[in-house]
Amino acid sequence: MENTTLSKVSVIIPYNHNRGWLFDCIASIVMQDYKGEIEILLSKADAGVGTNINRAIEVATGDYIKFIPEDDMLT
């Protein structure tokens, strides 16, 4: 029998300051019609975007990783 389990996706949102778009960004991820598990990782640090992404990658448990800035939305 074929394995039909969908892959888990970790979505990383790095940010230093909430510029008012963070909740909209999260909502755009939650509203996706993907039937597999989605893990959302918020990474806030004063060291910059690269450091934020790397810290989140270290704890991500998904089979795939998607990076999205906090002022972007998934369509």
CSV table of N, CA, C and O in Angstrom, one decimal:
chain,number,residue,atom,x,y,z
A,1,MET,N,0.8,-1.2,0.0
A,1,MET,CA,0.0,0.0,0.0
A,1,MET,C,0.9,1.2,0.0
A,1,MET,O,1.9,1.3,0.7
A,2,GLU,N,0.6,2.2,-0.8
A,2,GLU,CA,1.3,3.4,-0.9
A,2,GLU,C,1.2,4.3,0.3
A,2,GLU,O,0.1,4.4,0.9
A,3,ASN,N,2.3,4.9,0.7
A,3,ASN,CA,2.3,5.8,1.9
A,3,ASN,C,1.8,7.2,1.4
A,3,ASN,O,2.4,7.8,0.6
A,4,THR,N,0.7,7.6,1.9
A,4,THR,CA,0.1,8.9,1.5
A,4,THR,C,0.2,10.0,2.6
A,4,THR,O,-0.4,11.0,2.5
A,5,THR,N,1.2,9.8,3.5
A,5,THR,CA,1.4,10.8,4.5
A,5,THR,C,2.0,12.0,3.9
A,5,THR,O,3.0,11.9,3.2
A,6,LEU,N,1.5,13.2,4.2
A,6,LEU,CA,2.0,14.4,3.7
A,6,LEU,C,3.2,14.9,4.5
A,6,LEU,O,3.2,14.7,5.7
A,7,SER,N,4.1,15.5,3.9
A,7,SER,CA,5.3,16.1,4.5
A,7,SER,C,5.0,17.2,5.5
A,7,SER,O,4.0,18.0,5.2
A,8,LYS,N,5.7,17.3,6.5
A,8,LYS,CA,5.6,18.5,7.4
A,8,LYS,C,6.4,19.6,6.9
A,8,LYS,O,7.5,19.5,6.5
A,9,VAL,N,5.8,20.8,7.0
A,9,VAL,CA,6.5,22.0,6.5
A,9,VAL,C,6.7,23.0,7.7
A,9,VAL,O,5.8,23.3,8.4
A,10,SER,N,8.0,23.4,7.8
A,10,SER,CA,8.3,24.4,8.8
A,10,SER,C,8.4,25.8,8.1
A,10,SER,O,9.1,25.9,7.2
A,11,VAL,N,7.6,26.7,8.6
A,11,VAL,CA,7.6,28.1,8.1
A,11,VAL,C,8.3,29.0,9.1
A,11,VAL,O,7.8,29.1,10.2
A,12,ILE,N,9.4,29.6,8.7
A,12,ILE,CA,10.2,30.5,9.5
A,12,ILE,C,9.9,31.9,9.2
A,12,ILE,O,9.9,32.3,8.1
A,13,ILE,N,9.5,32.7,10.3
A,13,ILE,CA,9.2,34.1,10.1
A,13,ILE,C,10.3,34.8,11.0
A,13,ILE,O,10.1,34.9,12.2
A,14,PRO,N,11.3,35.3,10.4
A,14,PRO,CA,12.3,36.1,11.2
A,14,PRO,C,11.9,37.5,11.3
A,14,PRO,O,11.3,38.1,10.4
A,15,TYR,N,12.0,38.1,12.5
A,15,TYR,CA,11.7,39.6,12.6
A,15,TYR,C,12.5,40.2,13.8
A,15,TYR,O,12.9,39.4,14.7
A,16,ASN,N,12.7,41.4,13.7
A,16,ASN,CA,13.3,42.2,14.8
A,16,ASN,C,12.3,43.0,15.5
A,16,ASN,O,12.4,43.2,16.7
A,17,HIS,N,11.4,43.6,14.8
A,17,HIS,CA,10.4,44.5,15.3
A,17,HIS,C,9.1,44.2,14.6
A,17,HIS,O,9.1,44.1,13.3
A,18,ASN,N,8.0,44.1,15.3
A,18,ASN,CA,6.7,43.9,14.6
A,18,ASN,C,6.3,45.2,14.0
A,18,ASN,O,6.0,46.1,14.7
A,19,ARG,N,6.3,45.3,12.7
A,19,ARG,CA,5.9,46.5,12.0
A,19,ARG,C,4.5,46.5,11.6
A,19,ARG,O,4.0,47.3,10.8
A,20,GLY,N,3.7,45.7,12.3
A,20,GLY,CA,2.2,45.7,12.1
A,20,GLY,C,1.7,44.7,11.1
A,20,GLY,O,0.5,44.6,10.9
A,21,TRP,N,2.6,43.9,10.5
A,21,TRP,CA,2.2,42.9,9.5
A,21,TRP,C,2.3,41.4,10.0
A,21,TRP,O,1.8,40.5,9.4
A,22,LEU,N,2.9,41.2,11.2
A,22,LEU,CA,3.1,39.9,11.7
A,22,LEU,C,1.9,39.0,11.8
A,22,LEU,O,1.9,37.9,11.3
A,23,PHE,N,0.8,39.5,12.3
A,23,PHE,CA,-0.4,38.7,12.5
A,23,PHE,C,-1.0,38.4,11.1
A,23,PHE,O,-1.6,37.3,10.9
A,24,ASP,N,-0.9,39.3,10.2
A,24,ASP,CA,-1.4,39.1,8.8
A,24,ASP,C,-0.6,38.0,8.1
A,24,ASP,O,-1.1,37.1,7.4
A,25,CYS,N,0.7,38.0,8.4
A,25,CYS,CA,1.6,37.0,7.8
A,25,CYS,C,1.2,35.6,8.3
A,25,CYS,O,1.1,34.7,7.6
A,26,ILE,N,1.1,35.5,9.7
A,26,ILE,CA,0.7,34.3,10.3
A,26,ILE,C,-0.7,33.8,9.8
A,26,ILE,O,-0.8,32.6,9.4
A,27,ALA,N,-1.6,34.7,9.7
A,27,ALA,CA,-3.0,34.3,9.2
A,27,ALA,C,-2.9,33.8,7.7
A,27,ALA,O,-3.6,32.8,7.4
A,28,SER,N,-2.0,34.4,6.9
A,28,SER,CA,-1.9,33.9,5.5
A,28,SER,C,-1.3,32.5,5.5
A,28,SER,O,-1.6,31.7,4.5
A,29,ILE,N,-0.5,32.1,6.4
A,29,ILE,CA,0.0,30.7,6.5
A,29,ILE,C,-1.1,29.8,7.0
A,29,ILE,O,-1.3,28.7,6.4
A,30,VAL,N,-1.8,30.1,8.0
A,30,VAL,CA,-2.8,29.3,8.6
A,30,VAL,C,-3.9,29.0,7.6
A,30,VAL,O,-4.5,28.0,7.6
A,31,MET,N,-4.2,30.0,6.7
A,31,MET,CA,-5.3,29.9,5.8
A,31,MET,C,-5.0,29.0,4.5
A,31,MET,O,-5.8,28.8,3.7
A,32,GLN,N,-3.8,28.5,4.4
A,32,GLN,CA,-3.4,27.7,3.3
A,32,GLN,C,-4.2,26.4,3.3
A,32,GLN,O,-4.6,25.9,4.3
A,33,ASP,N,-4.4,25.8,2.1
A,33,ASP,CA,-5.2,24.6,2.0
A,33,ASP,C,-4.4,23.4,2.0
A,33,ASP,O,-4.9,22.3,1.7
A,34,TYR,N,-3.1,23.5,2.4
A,34,TYR,CA,-2.3,22.3,2.5
A,34,TYR,C,-2.8,21.4,3.6
A,34,TYR,O,-3.0,21.9,4.7
A,35,LYS,N,-2.9,20.2,3.4
A,35,LYS,CA,-3.5,19.2,4.3
A,35,LYS,C,-2.5,18.6,5.3
A,35,LYS,O,-2.9,18.0,6.3
A,36,GLY,N,-1.2,18.8,5.0
A,36,GLY,CA,-0.2,18.3,5.9
A,36,GLY,C,0.0,19.3,7.1
A,36,GLY,O,-0.6,20.3,7.2
A,37,GLU,N,0.9,18.8,8.0
A,37,GLU,CA,1.2,19.7,9.2
A,37,GLU,C,2.1,20.8,8.8
A,37,GLU,O,3.0,20.7,8.1
A,38,ILE,N,1.7,22.0,9.4
A,38,ILE,CA,2.5,23.2,9.2
A,38,ILE,C,3.0,23.7,10.5
A,38,ILE,O,2.2,23.9,11.4
A,39,GLU,N,4.3,23.8,10.7
A,39,GLU,CA,4.9,24.3,11.9
A,39,GLU,C,5.3,25.8,11.6
A,39,GLU,O,6.0,26.0,10.7
A,40,ILE,N,4.9,26.7,12.5
A,40,ILE,CA,5.3,28.1,12.3
A,40,ILE,C,6.3,28.5,13.4
A,40,ILE,O,6.0,28.3,14.6
A,41,LEU,N,7.4,29.0,13.0
A,41,LEU,CA,8.5,29.3,13.9
A,41,LEU,C,8.7,30.8,13.8
A,41,LEU,O,9.1,31.3,12.7
A,42,LEU,N,8.5,31.6,14.9
A,42,LEU,CA,8.8,33.0,15.0
A,42,LEU,C,10.2,33.1,15.6
A,42,LEU,O,10.5,32.5,16.6
A,43,SER,N,11.1,33.8,14.9
A,43,SER,CA,12.4,34.0,15.4
A,43,SER,C,12.7,35.5,15.6
A,43,SER,O,12.9,36.2,14.6
A,44,LYS,N,12.9,35.9,16.8
A,44,LYS,CA,13.1,37.3,17.0
A,44,LYS,C,14.5,37.4,17.8
A,44,LYS,O,14.7,36.8,18.8
A,45,ALA,N,15.4,38.2,17.2
A,45,ALA,CA,16.7,38.5,17.8
A,45,ALA,C,17.2,39.8,17.2
A,45,ALA,O,16.7,40.3,16.2
A,46,ASP,N,18.1,40.4,18.0
A,46,ASP,CA,18.7,41.7,17.5
A,46,ASP,C,19.9,41.5,16.6
A,46,ASP,O,20.5,42.5,16.3
A,47,ALA,N,20.2,40.3,16.3
A,47,ALA,CA,21.4,40.0,15.5
A,47,ALA,C,21.2,40.1,14.0
A,47,ALA,O,22.2,40.0,13.3
A,48,GLY,N,20.0,40.2,13.5
A,48,GLY,CA,19.8,40.3,12.1
A,48,GLY,C,19.0,39.1,11.6
A,48,GLY,O,18.8,38.1,12.2
A,49,VAL,N,18.6,39.3,10.3
A,49,VAL,CA,17.7,38.3,9.7
A,49,VAL,C,18.4,36.9,9.5
A,49,VAL,O,17.8,35.9,9.8
A,50,GLY,N,19.7,37.0,9.1
A,50,GLY,CA,20.4,35.7,8.9
A,50,GLY,C,20.5,34.9,10.2
A,50,GLY,O,20.3,33.7,10.2
A,51,THR,N,20.8,35.6,11.3
A,51,THR,CA,20.9,34.9,12.6
A,51,THR,C,19.5,34.3,13.0
A,51,THR,O,19.4,33.2,13.5
A,52,ASN,N,18.5,35.1,12.8
A,52,ASN,CA,17.1,34.7,13.1
A,52,ASN,C,16.8,33.4,12.3
A,52,ASN,O,16.2,32.4,12.9
A,53,ILE,N,17.1,33.4,11.0
A,53,ILE,CA,16.7,32.2,10.2
A,53,ILE,C,17.5,31.0,10.7
A,53,ILE,O,17.0,29.9,10.9
A,54,ASN,N,18.8,31.2,10.9
A,54,ASN,CA,19.7,30.1,11.3
A,54,ASN,C,19.2,29.5,12.7
A,54,ASN,O,19.2,28.3,12.9
A,55,ARG,N,18.9,30.3,13.6
A,55,ARG,CA,18.4,29.9,14.9
A,55,ARG,C,17.1,29.0,14.8
A,55,ARG,O,16.9,28.0,15.4
A,56,ALA,N,16.2,29.5,13.9
A,56,ALA,CA,15.0,28.7,13.7
A,56,ALA,C,15.2,27.4,13.0
A,56,ALA,O,14.6,26.4,13.3
A,57,ILE,N,16.1,27.4,12.0
A,57,ILE,CA,16.4,26.2,11.3
A,57,ILE,C,16.9,25.1,12.3
A,57,ILE,O,16.6,23.9,12.1
A,58,GLU,N,17.7,25.5,13.3
A,58,GLU,CA,18.2,24.6,14.3
A,58,GLU,C,17.1,23.8,15.0
A,58,GLU,O,17.3,22.7,15.5
A,59,VAL,N,15.9,24.5,15.2
A,59,VAL,CA,14.9,23.8,16.0
A,59,VAL,C,13.7,23.4,15.1
A,59,VAL,O,12.8,22.7,15.6
A,60,ALA,N,13.8,23.7,13.8
A,60,ALA,CA,12.7,23.2,12.9
A,60,ALA,C,12.6,21.7,12.8
A,60,ALA,O,13.6,21.0,12.8
A,61,THR,N,11.4,21.2,12.7
A,61,THR,CA,11.2,19.8,12.7
A,61,THR,C,10.5,19.3,11.4
A,61,THR,O,10.2,18.1,11.2
A,62,GLY,N,10.3,20.2,10.5
A,62,GLY,CA,9.6,19.9,9.2
A,62,GLY,C,10.6,19.2,8.2
A,62,GLY,O,11.8,19.3,8.3
A,63,ASP,N,9.9,18.5,7.3
A,63,ASP,CA,10.7,17.9,6.2
A,63,ASP,C,11.1,19.0,5.2
A,63,ASP,O,12.1,18.8,4.5
A,64,TYR,N,10.4,20.0,5.1
A,64,TYR,CA,10.7,21.2,4.2
A,64,TYR,C,10.7,22.5,5.1
A,64,TYR,O,10.0,22.6,6.1
A,65,ILE,N,11.5,23.4,4.6
A,65,ILE,CA,11.5,24.7,5.3
A,65,ILE,C,11.2,25.8,4.3
A,65,ILE,O,11.7,25.9,3.2
A,66,LYS,N,10.3,26.7,4.8
A,66,LYS,CA,9.9,27.9,4.0
A,66,LYS,C,10.2,29.1,4.8
A,66,LYS,O,9.9,29.2,6.0
A,67,PHE,N,10.9,30.1,4.2
A,67,PHE,CA,11.2,31.3,4.9
A,67,PHE,C,10.3,32.4,4.4
A,67,PHE,O,10.1,32.4,3.1
A,68,ILE,N,9.7,33.2,5.2
A,68,ILE,CA,8.9,34.3,4.8
A,68,ILE,C,9.1,35.5,5.7
A,68,ILE,O,9.0,35.4,6.9
A,69,PRO,N,9.4,36.7,5.1
A,69,PRO,CA,9.5,37.8,6.0
A,69,PRO,C,8.2,38.2,6.6
A,69,PRO,O,7.2,37.9,6.1
A,70,GLU,N,8.2,38.9,7.8
A,70,GLU,CA,7.0,39.2,8.5
A,70,GLU,C,6.1,40.2,7.8
A,70,GLU,O,5.0,40.3,8.2
A,71,ASP,N,6.6,40.8,6.8
A,71,ASP,CA,5.8,41.8,6.1
A,71,ASP,C,5.3,41.2,4.7
A,71,ASP,O,4.8,42.0,3.9
A,72,ASP,N,5.4,39.9,4.5
A,72,ASP,CA,4.9,39.2,3.3
A,72,ASP,C,3.7,38.3,3.7
A,72,ASP,O,3.5,38.0,4.8
A,73,MET,N,3.0,38.0,2.7
A,73,MET,CA,1.8,37.1,2.9
A,73,MET,C,1.9,35.9,1.9
A,73,MET,O,2.5,36.1,0.8
A,74,LEU,N,1.5,34.7,2.2
A,74,LEU,CA,1.4,33.6,1.3
A,74,LEU,C,0.0,33.7,0.6
A,74,LEU,O,-1.0,33.9,1.3
A,75,THR,N,0.0,33.6,-0.7
A,75,THR,CA,-1.3,33.6,-1.4
A,75,THR,C,-1.9,32.3,-1.6
A,75,THR,O,-1.2,31.3,-1.5
